[in-house]
């Protein structure tokens, strides 16, 4: 059994020797994308579900056994809806930059990215996921103890998500996109640069609107 394990470990090592820097950095992205779909966006969608039920607590899901409680206060519901673009744009960015999203483009084995940049890119989805899960938890606490959570909690999360994305965006724009082979079978580098610029504009707008909604919520009478 031990020899068999060593054999598969060596085989796996050889498989990854032929992968690009980007392949290695994105090795765990698929799993984290699934988690974002569930514990992040999926949980928020359940919290916002307006269909009538006999209980405000929905049974746990495969991605999270903890029961999910529907939001009941309208100002909190409005605030949660205002956060939806952040979740959607986060998912779109991760999907687009994943190997699946980039249509299996074959990159050079080595890029100009430093080891720190590669490590940051590898950790990027988890850092985003943690912040979005924190945001879901804050929204639940705001609704449970209505008026207790402050604007500071919400603004802090929103403002910490932004630099995480901006760092990954810069790596994508300055290192990943320039390494895309210019062939007839894949989108051009200009396409990807334009897409990243458009996404960045939408993301900045989503952050601003969400923070504005949080300020409105703070001034809403309990």
Coordinates of C-alpha atoms in Angstrom, one line a residue:
X1 CA 0.0 0.0 0.0
X2 CA 2.9 2.4 0.9
X3 CA 4.6 1.7 -2.4
X4 CA 1.4 2.3 -4.3
X5 CA 1.0 5.7 -2.6
X6 CA 4.5 6.7 -3.5
X7 CA 3.9 5.7 -7.1
X8 CA 0.9 7.9 -7.4
X9 CA 2.6 10.8 -5.6
X10 CA 5.5 10.6 -8.1
X11 CA 3.1 10.4 -11.0
X12 CA 1.2 13.4 -9.8
X13 CA 4.5 15.3 -9.4
X14 CA 5.5 14.6 -13.0
X15 CA 2.1 15.7 -14.3
X16 CA 2.4 19.1 -12.6
X17 CA 6.0 19.5 -13.9
X18 CA 4.6 20.2 -17.4
X19 CA 2.0 22.7 -16.1
X20 CA 2.4 26.4 -16.4
X21 CA 2.9 28.8 -13.5
X22 CA -0.8 29.8 -13.9
X23 CA -1.9 26.1 -13.8
X24 CA -0.1 25.7 -10.5
X25 CA -1.4 28.9 -9.0
X26 CA -5.0 27.9 -9.9
X27 CA -4.7 24.3 -8.7
X28 CA -7.4 24.8 -6.0
X29 CA -9.5 27.4 -7.7
X30 CA -12.3 25.0 -8.9
X31 CA -13.0 23.9 -5.3
X32 CA -13.0 27.4 -4.0
X33 CA -15.3 28.5 -6.8
X34 CA -17.8 25.8 -5.8
X35 CA -17.6 27.0 -2.2
X36 CA -18.3 30.6 -3.3
X37 CA -21.3 29.4 -5.2
X38 CA -22.6 27.6 -2.1
X39 CA -21.5 29.3 1.1
X40 CA -21.4 32.7 -0.4
X41 CA -23.9 33.4 -3.2
X42 CA -26.1 30.4 -2.5
X43 CA -26.5 31.2 1.2
X44 CA -27.3 34.8 0.4
X45 CA -29.9 33.8 -2.1
X46 CA -31.6 31.6 0.5
X47 CA -31.6 34.4 3.0
X48 CA -33.3 36.7 0.4
X49 CA -35.8 34.1 -0.7
X50 CA -39.3 35.5 -0.3
X51 CA -41.3 32.4 -0.9
X52 CA -43.6 31.6 2.1
X53 CA -42.5 28.9 4.5
X54 CA -43.7 27.7 7.9
X55 CA -40.3 28.3 9.4
X56 CA -37.8 31.1 8.8
X57 CA -35.0 28.6 9.2
X58 CA -34.1 26.6 6.1
X59 CA -32.4 23.2 6.6
X60 CA -28.7 23.0 6.0
X61 CA -27.3 22.5 2.5
X62 CA -24.5 20.1 1.3
X63 CA -22.0 23.0 1.3
X64 CA -23.0 24.1 4.8
X65 CA -24.9 22.0 7.3
X66 CA -25.8 25.0 9.4
X67 CA -29.5 26.0 9.0
X68 CA -29.9 29.3 7.0
X69 CA -32.3 31.9 8.4
X70 CA -34.3 34.1 6.0
X71 CA -33.9 37.8 6.5
X72 CA -37.1 39.5 7.9
X73 CA -36.4 43.3 8.2
X74 CA -36.9 45.2 5.0
X75 CA -34.0 47.6 5.4
X76 CA -31.7 44.6 5.9
X77 CA -33.2 42.9 2.9
X78 CA -32.5 46.0 0.8
X79 CA -28.9 46.1 2.1
X80 CA -28.4 42.4 1.3
X81 CA -29.8 42.9 -2.2
X82 CA -27.3 45.8 -2.6
X83 CA -24.5 43.3 -1.9
X84 CA -25.6 41.0 -4.7
X85 CA -23.5 42.7 -7.4
X86 CA -20.3 42.1 -5.3
X87 CA -21.0 38.4 -5.1
X88 CA -21.9 38.2 -8.8
X89 CA -18.9 40.2 -10.0
X90 CA -16.6 38.2 -7.7
X91 CA -17.9 34.9 -9.2
X92 CA -17.6 36.3 -12.8
X93 CA -14.0 37.4 -12.2
X94 CA -12.9 34.1 -10.7
X95 CA -14.7 32.1 -13.4
X96 CA -13.3 34.3 -16.2
X97 CA -9.7 34.1 -15.0
X98 CA -9.9 30.3 -14.3
X99 CA -8.6 27.9 -16.9
X100 CA -12.2 27.0 -17.8
X101 CA -13.0 30.7 -18.3
X102 CA -10.0 31.3 -20.4
X103 CA -11.0 28.5 -22.7
X104 CA -8.0 26.2 -21.9
X105 CA -5.5 28.7 -23.3
X106 CA -2.1 27.1 -23.3
X107 CA 0.3 29.4 -21.5
X108 CA 4.1 29.3 -21.4
X109 CA 5.4 27.1 -18.6
X110 CA 7.1 30.1 -17.0
X111 CA 5.8 33.7 -16.7
X112 CA 7.3 36.9 -15.5
X113 CA 5.3 36.6 -12.2
X114 CA 7.4 36.5 -9.0
X115 CA 6.9 33.8 -6.5
X116 CA 5.1 36.2 -4.2
X117 CA 2.7 37.1 -7.0
X118 CA 2.0 33.5 -7.8
X119 CA 1.4 32.7 -4.2
X120 CA -0.9 35.7 -3.9
X121 CA -2.8 34.6 -7.0
X122 CA -3.1 31.1 -5.5
X123 CA -4.5 32.4 -2.2
X124 CA -6.7 35.0 -3.9
X125 CA -10.0 33.0 -4.2
X126 CA -9.8 31.9 -0.5
X127 CA -9.2 35.5 0.7
X128 CA -12.2 36.7 -1.3
X129 CA -14.4 33.8 -0.1
X130 CA -13.6 34.5 3.6
X131 CA -14.6 38.2 3.2
X132 CA -17.8 37.4 1.4
X133 CA -18.7 34.8 4.0
X134 CA -18.0 37.4 6.7
X135 CA -20.4 39.8 4.8
X136 CA -23.1 37.2 4.9
X137 CA -22.6 36.6 8.6
X138 CA -22.7 40.4 9.3
X139 CA -26.0 40.7 7.3
X140 CA -27.5 37.8 9.4
X141 CA -26.3 39.5 12.6
X142 CA -27.8 42.8 11.5
X143 CA -31.1 41.2 10.9
X144 CA -31.1 39.1 14.1
X145 CA -30.0 42.0 16.4
X146 CA -31.6 44.7 14.3
X147 CA -29.6 47.9 14.5
X148 CA -26.7 46.6 16.6
X149 CA -24.2 46.1 13.8
X150 CA -22.7 49.4 12.7
X151 CA -21.8 50.9 9.4
X152 CA -18.1 50.3 10.4
X153 CA -18.5 46.5 10.2
X154 CA -20.0 46.6 6.8
X155 CA -17.7 49.3 5.3
X156 CA -14.7 47.5 6.7
X157 CA -15.5 44.3 4.8
X158 CA -16.4 46.2 1.6
X159 CA -13.2 48.2 1.7
X160 CA -11.0 45.1 2.4
X161 CA -12.5 43.2 -0.5
X162 CA -11.5 46.0 -3.0
X163 CA -7.7 45.8 -2.5
X164 CA -7.7 42.0 -2.7
X165 CA -9.3 42.2 -6.1
X166 CA -7.2 45.1 -7.3
X167 CA -4.0 43.2 -6.5
X168 CA -5.3 40.1 -8.5
X169 CA -6.5 42.4 -11.3
X170 CA -3.1 44.0 -11.6
X171 CA -1.4 40.6 -11.9
X172 CA -4.0 39.6 -14.5
X173 CA -3.6 42.8 -16.6
X174 CA 0.1 43.1 -16.5
X175 CA 1.2 39.4 -16.4
X176 CA -1.5 36.9 -17.4
X177 CA -3.0 38.7 -20.3
X178 CA 0.4 39.6 -22.0
X179 CA 1.3 35.9 -21.8
X180 CA -1.8 34.8 -23.8
X181 CA -0.7 33.4 -27.2
X182 CA -2.2 35.5 -30.1
X183 CA -3.9 32.7 -32.1
X184 CA -7.0 32.5 -34.2
X185 CA -8.5 30.0 -31.7
X186 CA -8.6 32.2 -28.6
X187 CA -9.6 35.8 -27.8
X188 CA -6.9 38.4 -28.4
X189 CA -5.0 40.1 -25.7
X190 CA -7.0 43.3 -26.4
X191 CA -10.2 41.5 -25.7
X192 CA -9.0 40.4 -22.3
X193 CA -7.6 43.9 -21.5
X194 CA -10.9 45.5 -22.4
X195 CA -12.8 42.9 -20.4
X196 CA -10.7 43.6 -17.3
X197 CA -11.1 47.3 -17.7
X198 CA -14.9 47.0 -18.0
X199 CA -15.1 44.6 -15.0
X200 CA -13.0 47.0 -12.9
X201 CA -15.4 49.8 -13.6
X202 CA -18.4 47.7 -12.7
X203 CA -16.7 46.5 -9.5
X204 CA -15.9 50.0 -8.3
X205 CA -19.5 51.0 -8.9
X206 CA -20.8 48.0 -7.0
X207 CA -18.6 48.8 -4.0
X208 CA -19.6 52.4 -4.0
X209 CA -23.3 51.6 -4.2
X210 CA -23.1 49.0 -1.5
X211 CA -21.3 51.4 0.9
X212 CA -24.0 54.0 0.1
X213 CA -26.7 51.5 0.9
X214 CA -25.0 50.7 4.2
X215 CA -24.9 54.5 5.1
X216 CA -28.6 54.7 4.3
X217 CA -29.3 51.7 6.5
X218 CA -27.4 53.2 9.4
X219 CA -29.7 56.3 9.2
X220 CA -32.8 54.2 9.0
X221 CA -34.9 54.4 12.3
X222 CA -35.1 51.1 14.1

